[in-house]
Short mmCIF file of C-alpha atoms in Angstrom, two decimals:
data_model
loop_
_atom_site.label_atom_id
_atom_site.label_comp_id
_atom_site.label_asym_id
_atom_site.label_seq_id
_atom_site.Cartn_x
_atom_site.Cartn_y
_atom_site.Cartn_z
CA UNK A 1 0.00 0.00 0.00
CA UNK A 2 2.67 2.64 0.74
CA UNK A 3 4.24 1.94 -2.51
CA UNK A 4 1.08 3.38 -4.36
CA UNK A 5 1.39 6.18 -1.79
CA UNK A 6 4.69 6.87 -3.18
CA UNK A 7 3.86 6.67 -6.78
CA UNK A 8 1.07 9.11 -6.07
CA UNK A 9 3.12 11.26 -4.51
CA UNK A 10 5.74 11.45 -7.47
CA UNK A 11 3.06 12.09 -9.79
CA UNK A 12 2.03 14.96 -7.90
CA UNK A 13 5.44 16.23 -8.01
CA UNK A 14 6.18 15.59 -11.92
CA UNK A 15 3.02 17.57 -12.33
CA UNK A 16 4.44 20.22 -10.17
CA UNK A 17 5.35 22.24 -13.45
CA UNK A 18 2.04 22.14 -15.21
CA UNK A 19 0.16 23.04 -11.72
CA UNK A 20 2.06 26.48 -11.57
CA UNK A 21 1.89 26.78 -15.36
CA UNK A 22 -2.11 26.14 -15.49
CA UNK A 23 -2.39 28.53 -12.40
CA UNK A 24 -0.64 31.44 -14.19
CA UNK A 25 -2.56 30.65 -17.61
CA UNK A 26 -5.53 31.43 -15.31
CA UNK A 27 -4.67 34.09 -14.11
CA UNK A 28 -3.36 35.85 -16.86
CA UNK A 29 -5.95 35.06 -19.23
CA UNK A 30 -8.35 38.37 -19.00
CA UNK A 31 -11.18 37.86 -17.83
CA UNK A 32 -14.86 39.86 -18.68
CA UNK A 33 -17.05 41.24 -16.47
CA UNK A 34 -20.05 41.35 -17.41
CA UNK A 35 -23.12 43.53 -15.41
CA UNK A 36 -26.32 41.10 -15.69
CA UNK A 37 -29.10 41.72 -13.90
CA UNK A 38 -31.42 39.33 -15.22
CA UNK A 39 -31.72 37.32 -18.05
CA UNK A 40 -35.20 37.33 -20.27
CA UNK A 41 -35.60 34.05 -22.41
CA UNK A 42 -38.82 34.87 -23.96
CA UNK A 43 -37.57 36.96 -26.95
CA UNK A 44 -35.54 34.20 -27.35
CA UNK A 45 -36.52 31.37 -29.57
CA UNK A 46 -34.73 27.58 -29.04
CA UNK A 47 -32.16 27.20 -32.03
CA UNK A 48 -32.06 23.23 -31.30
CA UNK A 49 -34.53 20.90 -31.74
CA UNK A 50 -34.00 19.39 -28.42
CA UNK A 51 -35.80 22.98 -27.50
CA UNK A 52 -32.44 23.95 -25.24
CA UNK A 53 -31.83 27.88 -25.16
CA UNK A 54 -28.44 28.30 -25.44
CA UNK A 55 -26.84 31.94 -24.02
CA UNK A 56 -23.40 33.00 -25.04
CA UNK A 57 -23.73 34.97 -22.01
CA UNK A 58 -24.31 31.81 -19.76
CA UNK A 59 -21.49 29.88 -21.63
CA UNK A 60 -19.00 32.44 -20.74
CA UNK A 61 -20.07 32.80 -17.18
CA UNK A 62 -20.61 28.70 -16.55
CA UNK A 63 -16.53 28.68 -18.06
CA UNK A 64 -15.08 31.39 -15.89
CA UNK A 65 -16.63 29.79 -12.92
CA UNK A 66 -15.44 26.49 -13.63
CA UNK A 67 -11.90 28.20 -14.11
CA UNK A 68 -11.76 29.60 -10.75
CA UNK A 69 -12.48 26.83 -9.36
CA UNK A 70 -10.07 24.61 -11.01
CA UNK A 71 -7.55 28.26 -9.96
CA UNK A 72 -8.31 27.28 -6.49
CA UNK A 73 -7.57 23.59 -6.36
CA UNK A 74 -4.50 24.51 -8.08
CA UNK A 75 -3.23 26.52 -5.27
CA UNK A 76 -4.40 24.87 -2.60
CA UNK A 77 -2.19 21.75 -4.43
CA UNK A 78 0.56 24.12 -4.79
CA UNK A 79 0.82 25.28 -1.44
CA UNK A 80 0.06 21.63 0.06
CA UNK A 81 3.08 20.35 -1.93
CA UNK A 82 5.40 23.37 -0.54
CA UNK A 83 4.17 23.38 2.72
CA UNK A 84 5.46 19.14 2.57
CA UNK A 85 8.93 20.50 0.83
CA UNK A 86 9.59 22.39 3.34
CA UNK A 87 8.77 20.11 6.21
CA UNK A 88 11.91 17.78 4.23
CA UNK A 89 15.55 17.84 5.23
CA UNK A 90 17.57 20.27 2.68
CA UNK A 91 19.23 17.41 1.50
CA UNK A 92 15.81 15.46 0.70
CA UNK A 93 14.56 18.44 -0.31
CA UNK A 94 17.17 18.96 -2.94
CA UNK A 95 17.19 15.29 -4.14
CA UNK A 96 13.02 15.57 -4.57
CA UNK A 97 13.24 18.81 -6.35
CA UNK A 98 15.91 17.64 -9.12
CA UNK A 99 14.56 14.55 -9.44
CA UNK A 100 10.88 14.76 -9.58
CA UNK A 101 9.83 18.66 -10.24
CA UNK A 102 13.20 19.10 -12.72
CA UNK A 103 13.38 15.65 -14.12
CA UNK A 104 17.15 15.61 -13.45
CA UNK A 105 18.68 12.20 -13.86
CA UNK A 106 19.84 9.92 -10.65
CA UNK A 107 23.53 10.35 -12.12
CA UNK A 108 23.21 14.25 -12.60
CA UNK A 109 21.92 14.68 -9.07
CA UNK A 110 25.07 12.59 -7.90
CA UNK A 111 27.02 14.78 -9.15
CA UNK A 112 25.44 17.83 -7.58
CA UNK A 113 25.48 16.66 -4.18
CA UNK A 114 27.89 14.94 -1.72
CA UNK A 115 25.83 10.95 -2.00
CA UNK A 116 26.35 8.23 -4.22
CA UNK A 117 23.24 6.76 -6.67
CA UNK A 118 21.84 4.66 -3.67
CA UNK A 119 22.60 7.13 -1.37
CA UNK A 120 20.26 9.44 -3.35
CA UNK A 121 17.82 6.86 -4.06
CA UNK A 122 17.84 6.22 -0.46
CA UNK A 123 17.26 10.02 0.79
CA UNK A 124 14.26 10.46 -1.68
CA UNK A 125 12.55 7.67 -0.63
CA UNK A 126 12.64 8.49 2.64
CA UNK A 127 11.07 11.84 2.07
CA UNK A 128 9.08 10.53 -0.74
CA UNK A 129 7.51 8.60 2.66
CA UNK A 130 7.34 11.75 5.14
CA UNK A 131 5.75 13.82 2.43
CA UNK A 132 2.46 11.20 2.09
CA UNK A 133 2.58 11.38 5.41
CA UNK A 134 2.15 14.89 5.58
CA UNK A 135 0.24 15.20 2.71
CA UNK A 136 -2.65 12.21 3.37
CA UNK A 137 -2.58 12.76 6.98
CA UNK A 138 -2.47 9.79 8.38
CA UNK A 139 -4.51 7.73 5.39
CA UNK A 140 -2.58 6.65 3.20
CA UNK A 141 -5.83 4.67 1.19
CA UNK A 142 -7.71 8.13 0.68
CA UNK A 143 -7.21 9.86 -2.51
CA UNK A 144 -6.04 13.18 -2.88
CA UNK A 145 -8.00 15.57 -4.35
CA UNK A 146 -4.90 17.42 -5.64
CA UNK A 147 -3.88 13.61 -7.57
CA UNK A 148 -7.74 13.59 -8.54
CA UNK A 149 -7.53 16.64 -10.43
CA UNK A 150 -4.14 15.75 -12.23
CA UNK A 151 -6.17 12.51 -13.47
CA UNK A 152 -8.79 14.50 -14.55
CA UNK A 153 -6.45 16.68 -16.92
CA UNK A 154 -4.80 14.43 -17.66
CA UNK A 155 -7.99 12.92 -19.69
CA UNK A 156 -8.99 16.43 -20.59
CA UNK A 157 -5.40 15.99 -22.33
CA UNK A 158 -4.54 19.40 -21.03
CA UNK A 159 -1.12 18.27 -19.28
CA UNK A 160 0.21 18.89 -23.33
CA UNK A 161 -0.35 22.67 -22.54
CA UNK A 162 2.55 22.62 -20.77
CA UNK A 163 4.90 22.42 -23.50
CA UNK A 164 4.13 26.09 -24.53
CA UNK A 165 3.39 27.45 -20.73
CA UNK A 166 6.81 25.81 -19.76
CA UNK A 167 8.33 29.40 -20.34
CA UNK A 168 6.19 30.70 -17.25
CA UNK A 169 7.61 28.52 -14.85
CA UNK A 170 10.65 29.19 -13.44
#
């Protein structure tokens, strides 16, 4: 069971980059604001045969909602995965950050820091384990809604928009 912990865990961290990246598309994508008071629908006549009014007005609204939202679990998963970074030894810290947020490889990092390979290996596993700790408090079988989300764009496909929003990162 704790190994499925742990591969959440890195997952959440090798989506580290697209988190940020989707949260600043967010927020710098301007957003309308619109002064509706109330909406009249019976000058309007149902363009489908299903009889379904469709608004351009409601569209808009329904997606800028649904993006603040989705702004919101970003940050909360941003700041939940910072707050368990920073709870990590330097060392671990380090390790994590190379390996899972930059994608460095196990023979880069070992060159970066005083610890063989296995050393290395050794070090991020062990705060690969403190930070599902930290971040399932104490359940380790309860999904997290941060890892729930990444699943979710990850059908949406939208984890390919971070080729072009790697540039806002770092």
């Amino acid at each position: 069971m704790e190994s499925k912990s742990i591969k959440k865990i890195i997952a959440i961290l090798e989506s580290y980059n697209f988190m940020k990246a989707r949260a600043a598309k967010i927020i710098n994508t301007p957003h309308m604001n619109y002064d509706v008071k109330s909406m009249n629908y019976t000058s309007i006549r149902p363009s489908t045969p299903t009889n379904q009014i469709h608004s351009s007005v409601e569209s808009v609204v329904i997606h800028e909602v649904g993006e603040r939202k989705e702004l919101q679990e970003l940050v909360k998963g941003i700041n939940n995965v910072d707050y368990a970074l920073e709870q990590l030894d330097s060392i671990q810290r380090e390790i994590i950050t190379m390996r899972y947020i930059r994608g460095i490889a196990w023979g880069e990092i070992e060159t970066c820091v005083p610890y063989s390979k296995r050393q290395c290996q050794r070090l991020a596993n062990k705060g690969l384990r403190k930070m599902a700790g930290i971040l399932y408090q104490e359940q380790y079988n309860n999904e997290l809604p941060i890892y729930r989300y990444l699943q979710e764009m990850e059908k949406l496909s939208l984890k390919n928009d971070v080729a072009f929003m790697s540039h806002i990162v770092d």
